[in-house]
Amino acid sequence: MIVGIPKEVKKDEHRVGMRPVGAEVLVRDGHTVLVQAGAGHGAGFEDEQFVAAGATIVTDAAQVWGKADLVVKVKEPQPQEVKLIRDGQAVFTYFHFAADKDLTIGCLERKCVSCAYETLTDDRGYLPLLTPMSEVAGKLSVQEGAKYLEKPFGGKGVLLGGVPGVEPGHVLIIGGGVVGTCAAQMAAGLGAQVVILDVNLDRLRRLDEFMPANVITMYSDPEAIRVRLAWADLIIGAVLVPGAKAPRLIRREDLKFIHPGSVIVDVAIDQGGCVETARVTTHSDPVYTVDGVVHYCVGNMPGAVARSSTLALTNATLPWAVKLARYGPHRLAQMDHHFANAINTDRGRLTNQAVAEAHDLEFAGAVA
Ligand SMILES: NC(=O)c1ccc[n+]([C@@H]2O[C@H](COP(=O)([O-])OP(=O)(O)OC[C@H]3O[C@@H](n4cnc5c(N)ncnc54)[C@H](O)[C@@H]3O)[C@@H](O)[C@H]2O)c1
């Protein structure tokens, strides 16, 4: 099979869908790997490394899309990429179709086999190709929050770790899933006082078992949130209600409880945000202030740490890319129902029910 790795074209996106070792594994397996020149540069992987791994460098995206049987990338295909997709071509990437009707229709019209990272499942009911990016976003939320708490960045000038004789900063994390757990570990490691709120008591029990002493867990309700808003220097929104928009847990009028110069990092912004005053921002213009409270609401946080994110993502995706190249999408879907769940469109048929319902389009049945 010919496997193609294009350079990402979405704004502020520096990750790449495969690193040189991935190309090496595929080439050893008898495949041809075409990499667009400069595709790995933003993540610290140069063309020479791909060549040493046995890949072939091509100059432009049209050559990758024009020749590859399987395209492996990171972000959803952008309009200029959709035009290049070929009939029957397998595309393995994040699509997030439910949020983009034009992309859904584009992929149906181009008749590709859309294999979406975000709907591939595992035996525990998790989404294993989403988890690494939540881990990155969770850890990064504290790093960014700590930065914007600094006075020159608009914050109140609090050092999260404190120093001897000075109380550490207070971090409130709403949602104790993957993002919340990683955020808590990072904040606790810095020495901050951390509170995690969640509505899932089993999750809180589990967190209590392994979190250090400077992390406490509490049940999430409007009163607990209100009380802790006045306490917190850094507030991290990390909730998820699967298949739904994020619940609005901090309303506009709640900002009066938060001290000026405190920072909100609403990681859940990609699901609409759990803070009423949150709106999507970008890496080039990440923050704004409402009632003195700094808001950081970047929708693709992992893009900021492109190298770590590429390593984390490709650790999870490479084993699947190898199987996909070996068997092709349809045979792999027959062999493994978790992979079948990843196929959202199949040569003009819409095969993901949630996407069909989101856009009021005909559901053609799942790929078996
Ligand atoms: N901005 C980014 O770049 C970025 C990157 C990765 C993930 N995310 C987003 O981060 C969010 C969290 O992702 P995750 O992987 O940690 O999800 P997860 O499912 O692992 O965890 C979500 C947690 O939220 C809890 N929750 C639900 N309703 C709640 C409420 N009312 N109060 C408190 N807790 C509540 C759930 O019980 C669960 O434990 C998602 O919206 C995800 O899309 C954003």
Coordinates of C-alpha atoms and ligand atoms in Angstrom, one line a residue:
M1 CA 0.0 0.0 0.0
I2 CA 1.1 3.6 -0.5
V3 CA 0.8 5.6 2.7
G4 CA 0.9 9.4 2.5
I5 CA 1.8 11.9 5.2
P6 CA 0.8 15.5 4.3
K7 CA 2.0 18.6 6.1
E8 CA -0.8 19.9 8.3
V9 CA -2.4 23.1 6.9
K10 CA -4.7 24.2 9.7
K11 CA -3.7 27.5 11.4
D12 CA -1.3 27.1 14.3
E13 CA -1.0 23.3 13.7
H14 CA 2.5 22.0 13.9
R15 CA 1.9 18.3 14.7
V16 CA 2.5 15.6 12.1
G17 CA 0.5 12.3 11.6
M18 CA 3.6 10.0 11.6
R19 CA 7.1 10.3 12.8
P20 CA 10.2 8.7 11.1
V21 CA 10.0 5.5 13.1
G22 CA 6.5 5.0 11.9
A23 CA 7.6 5.3 8.3
E24 CA 10.4 2.8 9.1
V25 CA 7.9 0.2 10.5
L26 CA 5.6 0.6 7.5
V27 CA 8.5 0.4 5.0
R28 CA 9.7 -2.8 6.7
D29 CA 6.2 -4.1 6.3
G30 CA 6.5 -3.7 2.5
H31 CA 4.7 -0.4 2.1
T32 CA 5.7 2.8 0.3
V33 CA 5.6 5.9 2.5
L34 CA 5.3 9.3 0.9
V35 CA 6.0 12.3 3.1
Q36 CA 5.3 15.9 2.1
A37 CA 8.5 18.0 2.3
G38 CA 8.6 19.8 5.7
A39 CA 5.7 17.8 7.1
G40 CA 7.5 17.0 10.4
H41 CA 9.5 20.2 10.7
G42 CA 7.1 21.9 13.2
A43 CA 7.3 18.8 15.5
G44 CA 11.1 18.6 15.2
F45 CA 11.3 15.8 12.6
E46 CA 13.3 16.7 9.5
D47 CA 12.9 15.3 5.9
E48 CA 16.3 13.6 6.2
Q49 CA 15.1 11.5 9.1
F50 CA 12.1 10.3 7.1
V51 CA 14.4 9.5 4.2
A52 CA 16.8 7.6 6.5
A53 CA 13.7 5.7 7.7
G54 CA 13.0 4.6 4.0
A55 CA 10.3 7.2 3.2
T56 CA 10.1 9.2 -0.1
I57 CA 9.8 13.0 0.2
V58 CA 7.4 14.6 -2.3
T59 CA 7.2 18.4 -2.8
D60 CA 3.5 19.1 -2.4
A61 CA 0.3 17.9 -0.9
A62 CA -1.3 17.1 -4.3
Q63 CA 1.3 14.4 -4.8
V64 CA 0.6 12.8 -1.4
W65 CA -3.2 12.9 -1.8
G66 CA -2.9 12.0 -5.5
K67 CA -0.9 8.8 -4.9
A68 CA -1.7 7.5 -1.4
D69 CA -4.1 4.6 -0.7
L70 CA -4.0 5.6 2.9
V71 CA -3.5 9.2 4.2
V72 CA -2.5 9.5 7.9
K73 CA -2.7 13.0 9.4
V74 CA -3.7 14.9 12.5
K75 CA -6.4 17.5 12.0
E76 CA -9.7 17.3 10.1
P77 CA -9.1 17.8 6.3
Q78 CA -9.3 21.5 5.5
P79 CA -11.4 22.6 2.4
Q80 CA -8.3 22.6 0.1
E81 CA -7.5 19.1 1.3
V82 CA -11.0 17.8 0.8
K83 CA -10.7 18.7 -2.9
L84 CA -7.7 16.4 -3.2
I85 CA -9.3 13.3 -1.6
R86 CA -9.8 10.4 -4.0
D87 CA -12.6 7.9 -4.5
G88 CA -12.0 4.9 -2.1
Q89 CA -9.0 6.5 -0.4
A90 CA -8.7 5.8 3.3
V91 CA -8.1 8.8 5.5
F92 CA -7.0 8.2 9.1
T93 CA -7.2 11.4 11.2
Y94 CA -9.4 13.4 13.6
F95 CA -12.5 14.5 11.8
H96 CA -15.0 15.7 14.4
F97 CA -17.7 15.4 11.8
A98 CA -20.6 16.3 14.2
A99 CA -19.2 19.8 14.4
D100 CA -18.8 20.3 10.7
K101 CA -21.6 19.6 8.2
D102 CA -19.6 20.9 5.2
L103 CA -16.7 18.5 6.0
T104 CA -19.2 15.6 6.3
I105 CA -20.8 16.3 3.0
G106 CA -17.4 16.9 1.4
C107 CA -16.1 13.5 2.5
L108 CA -19.3 11.8 1.4
E109 CA -19.0 13.4 -2.0
R110 CA -15.3 12.5 -2.4
K111 CA -16.2 8.9 -1.4
C112 CA -13.3 8.3 0.9
V113 CA -13.2 5.9 3.8
S114 CA -13.1 8.3 6.8
C115 CA -11.4 6.5 9.7
A116 CA -11.8 8.9 12.6
Y117 CA -9.4 8.8 15.6
E118 CA -12.2 10.2 17.9
T119 CA -14.6 7.3 17.5
L120 CA -12.2 4.4 17.7
T121 CA -13.1 2.5 20.9
D122 CA -11.5 0.0 23.2
D123 CA -12.7 -2.8 25.4
R124 CA -13.0 -0.5 28.5
G125 CA -15.3 1.8 26.6
Y126 CA -12.7 4.5 26.3
L127 CA -11.6 6.4 23.2
P128 CA -7.9 5.6 23.1
L129 CA -6.9 7.9 20.3
L130 CA -8.5 10.9 22.2
T131 CA -6.9 10.1 25.6
P132 CA -3.3 11.2 24.7
M133 CA -4.5 14.6 23.6
S134 CA -6.6 15.0 26.8
E135 CA -3.5 14.1 28.8
V136 CA -1.5 16.8 27.0
A137 CA -4.2 19.4 27.4
G138 CA -4.6 18.6 31.1
K139 CA -0.9 19.0 31.9
L140 CA -0.7 22.1 29.6
S141 CA -3.7 23.8 31.3
V142 CA -1.6 24.2 34.5
Q143 CA 1.5 25.3 32.6
E144 CA -0.6 28.0 30.8
G145 CA -2.6 28.9 33.9
A146 CA 0.7 29.4 35.9
K147 CA 2.0 31.7 33.1
Y148 CA -1.1 33.9 32.9
L149 CA -1.2 34.2 36.7
E150 CA 2.1 36.2 36.3
K151 CA 1.6 39.9 36.5
P152 CA 3.2 40.8 33.1
F153 CA 0.6 38.4 31.5
G154 CA -2.4 40.1 33.2
G155 CA -2.6 37.8 36.2
K156 CA -2.7 38.6 40.0
G157 CA 1.0 37.7 40.4
V158 CA 0.6 34.4 42.4
L159 CA 3.3 31.7 42.3
L160 CA 1.4 28.4 42.3
G161 CA 4.0 26.5 44.3
G162 CA 4.5 29.2 46.9
V163 CA 7.8 29.5 48.8
P164 CA 8.7 28.8 52.5
G165 CA 6.6 31.1 54.5
V166 CA 4.2 31.9 51.7
E167 CA 1.0 29.9 51.0
P168 CA 0.9 28.1 47.6
G169 CA -1.6 29.0 45.0
H170 CA -5.1 27.4 44.8
V171 CA -6.2 25.4 41.8
L172 CA -9.8 24.4 41.2
I173 CA -10.4 21.7 38.7
I174 CA -14.0 21.0 37.5
G175 CA -14.1 17.5 36.0
G176 CA -11.9 14.7 37.3
G177 CA -11.5 12.7 34.0
V178 CA -8.4 12.4 31.9
V179 CA -7.8 16.2 31.6
G180 CA -8.7 16.9 35.2
T181 CA -6.4 14.1 36.5
C182 CA -3.4 15.2 34.5
A183 CA -4.1 18.8 35.5
A184 CA -4.3 17.8 39.2
Q185 CA -1.0 15.8 39.0
M186 CA 0.7 18.8 37.4
A187 CA -0.6 21.4 39.8
A188 CA 0.1 19.1 42.8
G189 CA 3.6 18.5 41.5
L190 CA 4.2 22.3 41.5
G191 CA 3.1 22.4 45.2
A192 CA -0.3 24.1 44.7
Q193 CA -3.4 23.3 46.8
V194 CA -5.8 21.5 44.5
V195 CA -9.5 20.8 44.6
I196 CA -11.1 18.4 42.1
L197 CA -14.9 18.5 41.6
D198 CA -16.8 15.8 39.8
V199 CA -20.3 14.4 39.8
N200 CA -19.1 10.8 39.5
L201 CA -18.5 9.5 43.0
D202 CA -16.7 6.4 41.9
R203 CA -14.3 8.6 40.0
L204 CA -13.8 10.8 43.1
R205 CA -13.1 7.6 45.1
R206 CA -10.6 6.4 42.6
L207 CA -8.8 9.8 42.6
D208 CA -8.6 9.8 46.3
E209 CA -6.8 6.5 46.2
F210 CA -3.8 7.8 44.3
M211 CA -3.7 11.6 44.5
P212 CA -1.1 13.2 46.8
A213 CA -2.1 15.0 50.1
N214 CA -2.3 18.4 48.5
V215 CA -5.2 17.3 46.3
I216 CA -8.7 16.9 47.7
T217 CA -11.9 15.8 45.9
M218 CA -15.4 17.2 46.4
Y219 CA -18.8 16.4 44.8
S220 CA -19.6 19.0 42.2
D221 CA -22.8 21.0 42.7
P222 CA -23.5 24.7 42.2
E223 CA -22.8 25.6 45.8
A224 CA -19.4 23.7 45.9
I225 CA -18.5 25.6 42.7
R226 CA -19.5 29.0 44.0
V227 CA -17.6 28.5 47.3
R228 CA -14.4 27.4 45.5
L229 CA -14.5 30.2 42.9
A230 CA -13.7 32.7 45.6
W231 CA -10.9 30.5 46.8
A232 CA -9.2 29.7 43.5
D233 CA -6.3 31.5 41.8
L234 CA -6.5 29.1 38.8
I235 CA -9.8 27.5 37.6
I236 CA -9.6 24.7 35.1
G237 CA -12.8 23.6 33.2
A238 CA -12.4 19.9 32.4
V239 CA -15.9 18.5 32.2
L240 CA -17.3 16.2 29.5
V241 CA -20.8 14.9 29.0
P242 CA -20.3 12.4 26.2
G243 CA -22.2 13.3 23.0
A244 CA -23.4 16.7 24.5
K245 CA -22.3 20.2 24.7
A246 CA -20.4 21.0 27.9
P247 CA -22.7 22.0 30.8
R248 CA -22.5 25.7 31.7
L249 CA -21.2 25.4 35.3
I250 CA -19.8 29.0 35.7
R251 CA -22.3 31.6 34.7
R252 CA -21.6 35.3 33.8
E253 CA -22.9 36.4 37.2
D254 CA -20.6 34.0 39.0
L255 CA -17.5 36.0 37.9
K256 CA -18.2 38.4 40.8
F257 CA -17.1 35.6 43.2
I258 CA -13.7 35.3 41.4
H259 CA -10.9 37.6 42.5
P260 CA -9.5 39.9 39.7
G261 CA -6.3 38.5 38.2
S262 CA -7.4 34.9 38.7
V263 CA -7.2 32.8 35.6
I264 CA -9.8 30.4 34.0
V265 CA -8.5 27.8 31.5
D266 CA -11.6 26.3 29.9
V267 CA -10.2 23.2 28.3
A268 CA -13.8 22.1 27.5
I269 CA -14.0 24.9 25.1
D270 CA -13.9 22.4 22.2
Q271 CA -17.3 21.2 23.4
G272 CA -18.6 24.8 23.8
G273 CA -17.0 25.5 27.2
C274 CA -18.2 25.1 30.7
V275 CA -17.9 28.8 31.4
E276 CA -20.6 31.1 30.0
T277 CA -18.0 33.9 29.2
A278 CA -15.7 31.5 27.4
R279 CA -15.2 31.9 23.6
V280 CA -12.7 30.1 21.5
T281 CA -9.2 31.6 21.2
T282 CA -6.1 30.7 19.3
H283 CA -2.4 30.1 20.2
S284 CA -1.5 33.5 18.6
D285 CA -4.1 35.4 20.7
P286 CA -4.9 33.0 23.6
V287 CA -6.4 35.2 26.4
Y288 CA -8.9 37.9 27.1
T289 CA -10.3 39.4 30.3
V290 CA -13.9 39.7 31.5
D291 CA -14.5 41.5 34.8
G292 CA -10.8 41.3 35.6
V293 CA -10.7 37.5 35.2
V294 CA -8.2 36.2 32.6
H295 CA -9.8 33.6 30.2
Y296 CA -7.6 31.1 28.3
C297 CA -9.8 29.1 25.9
V298 CA -7.7 27.7 23.1
G299 CA -9.5 25.0 21.2
N300 CA -6.5 23.0 20.1
M301 CA -4.2 23.2 23.1
P302 CA -2.0 20.2 22.2
G303 CA -0.8 22.1 19.0
A304 CA 1.2 24.4 21.3
V305 CA 3.5 21.5 22.3
A306 CA 3.7 20.0 18.9
R307 CA 6.6 17.7 19.6
S308 CA 5.3 16.1 22.8
S309 CA 1.8 15.9 21.2
T310 CA 3.1 14.2 18.1
L311 CA 4.9 11.7 20.2
A312 CA 1.9 11.0 22.4
L313 CA -0.5 10.8 19.4
T314 CA 1.6 8.6 17.2
N315 CA 2.3 6.2 20.1
A316 CA -1.4 5.6 20.1
T317 CA -2.1 5.8 16.3
L318 CA 0.9 3.9 14.8
P319 CA -0.3 0.4 15.8
W320 CA -3.6 1.1 14.0
A321 CA -1.9 2.7 11.0
V322 CA 0.2 -0.5 10.6
K323 CA -2.9 -2.7 10.7
L324 CA -4.8 -0.4 8.4
A325 CA -2.0 -0.5 5.8
R326 CA -1.7 -4.3 6.2
Y327 CA -5.4 -5.2 5.9
G328 CA -7.1 -2.1 4.4
P329 CA -10.0 -0.5 6.2
H330 CA -12.8 -3.0 5.4
R331 CA -11.0 -6.1 6.3
L332 CA -9.7 -4.5 9.5
A333 CA -13.2 -3.4 10.4
Q334 CA -14.4 -7.1 9.9
M335 CA -11.5 -8.3 12.2
D336 CA -11.9 -5.7 14.9
H337 CA -15.2 -4.0 15.8
H338 CA -13.3 -1.2 17.6
F339 CA -11.8 -0.2 14.3
A340 CA -15.2 -0.5 12.6
N341 CA -16.4 2.2 15.0
A342 CA -13.8 4.5 13.6
I343 CA -15.3 4.5 10.1
N344 CA -17.6 7.5 9.9
T345 CA -18.1 7.6 6.1
D346 CA -17.6 4.8 3.6
R347 CA -17.4 5.5 -0.1
G348 CA -20.4 7.9 0.0
R349 CA -22.3 6.3 2.8
L350 CA -22.7 7.9 6.2
T351 CA -21.9 5.1 8.7
N352 CA -21.9 7.0 12.0
Q353 CA -25.3 7.4 13.6
A354 CA -24.5 10.4 15.8
V355 CA -23.0 12.3 12.9
A356 CA -26.1 11.5 10.8
E357 CA -28.4 12.8 13.6
A358 CA -26.3 15.9 14.2
H359 CA -26.8 17.0 10.5
D360 CA -30.1 15.4 9.8
L361 CA -28.5 13.2 7.1
E362 CA -29.4 9.6 6.1
F363 CA -27.6 7.0 8.3
A364 CA -26.6 4.1 6.1
G365 CA -25.9 1.7 8.9
A366 CA -22.6 1.1 10.7
V367 CA -19.7 -0.8 9.0
A368 CA -19.7 -4.3 10.3
Ligands
LIG1 N1 -9.1 22.5 24.3 C1 -8.4 21.4 24.0 O1 -7.4 21.5 23.3 C2 -8.8 20.0 24.5 C3 -7.9 18.9 24.3 C4 -8.3 17.7 24.8 C5 -9.6 17.6 25.5 N2 -10.4 18.7 25.5 C6 -11.7 18.6 26.2 O2 -11.6 18.5 27.6 C7 -12.8 18.0 28.2 C8 -12.5 16.9 29.2 O3 -12.0 15.8 28.5 P1 -11.6 14.4 29.2 O4 -10.9 13.6 28.2 O5 -11.0 14.7 30.5 O6 -13.1 13.8 29.5 P2 -13.4 12.6 30.5 O7 -14.7 12.0 30.1 O8 -12.2 11.8 30.8 O9 -13.7 13.5 31.9 C9 -14.8 14.3 32.0 C10 -15.2 14.4 33.5 O10 -16.2 15.4 33.7 C11 -17.1 15.0 34.7 N3 -18.3 15.8 34.7 C12 -19.4 15.8 33.9 N4 -20.3 16.7 34.3 C13 -19.7 17.3 35.4 C14 -20.2 18.4 36.3 N5 -21.4 18.9 36.1 N6 -19.3 18.8 37.3 C15 -18.1 18.2 37.4 N7 -17.7 17.2 36.6 C16 -18.5 16.8 35.6 C17 -17.3 13.5 34.3 O11 -17.9 12.8 35.4 C18 -15.9 13.1 34.0 O12 -15.2 12.5 35.1 C19 -13.6 17.6 27.0 O13 -14.6 18.6 26.7 C20 -12.6 17.5 25.9 O14 -13.2 17.6 24.6 C21 -10.0 19.9 25.0

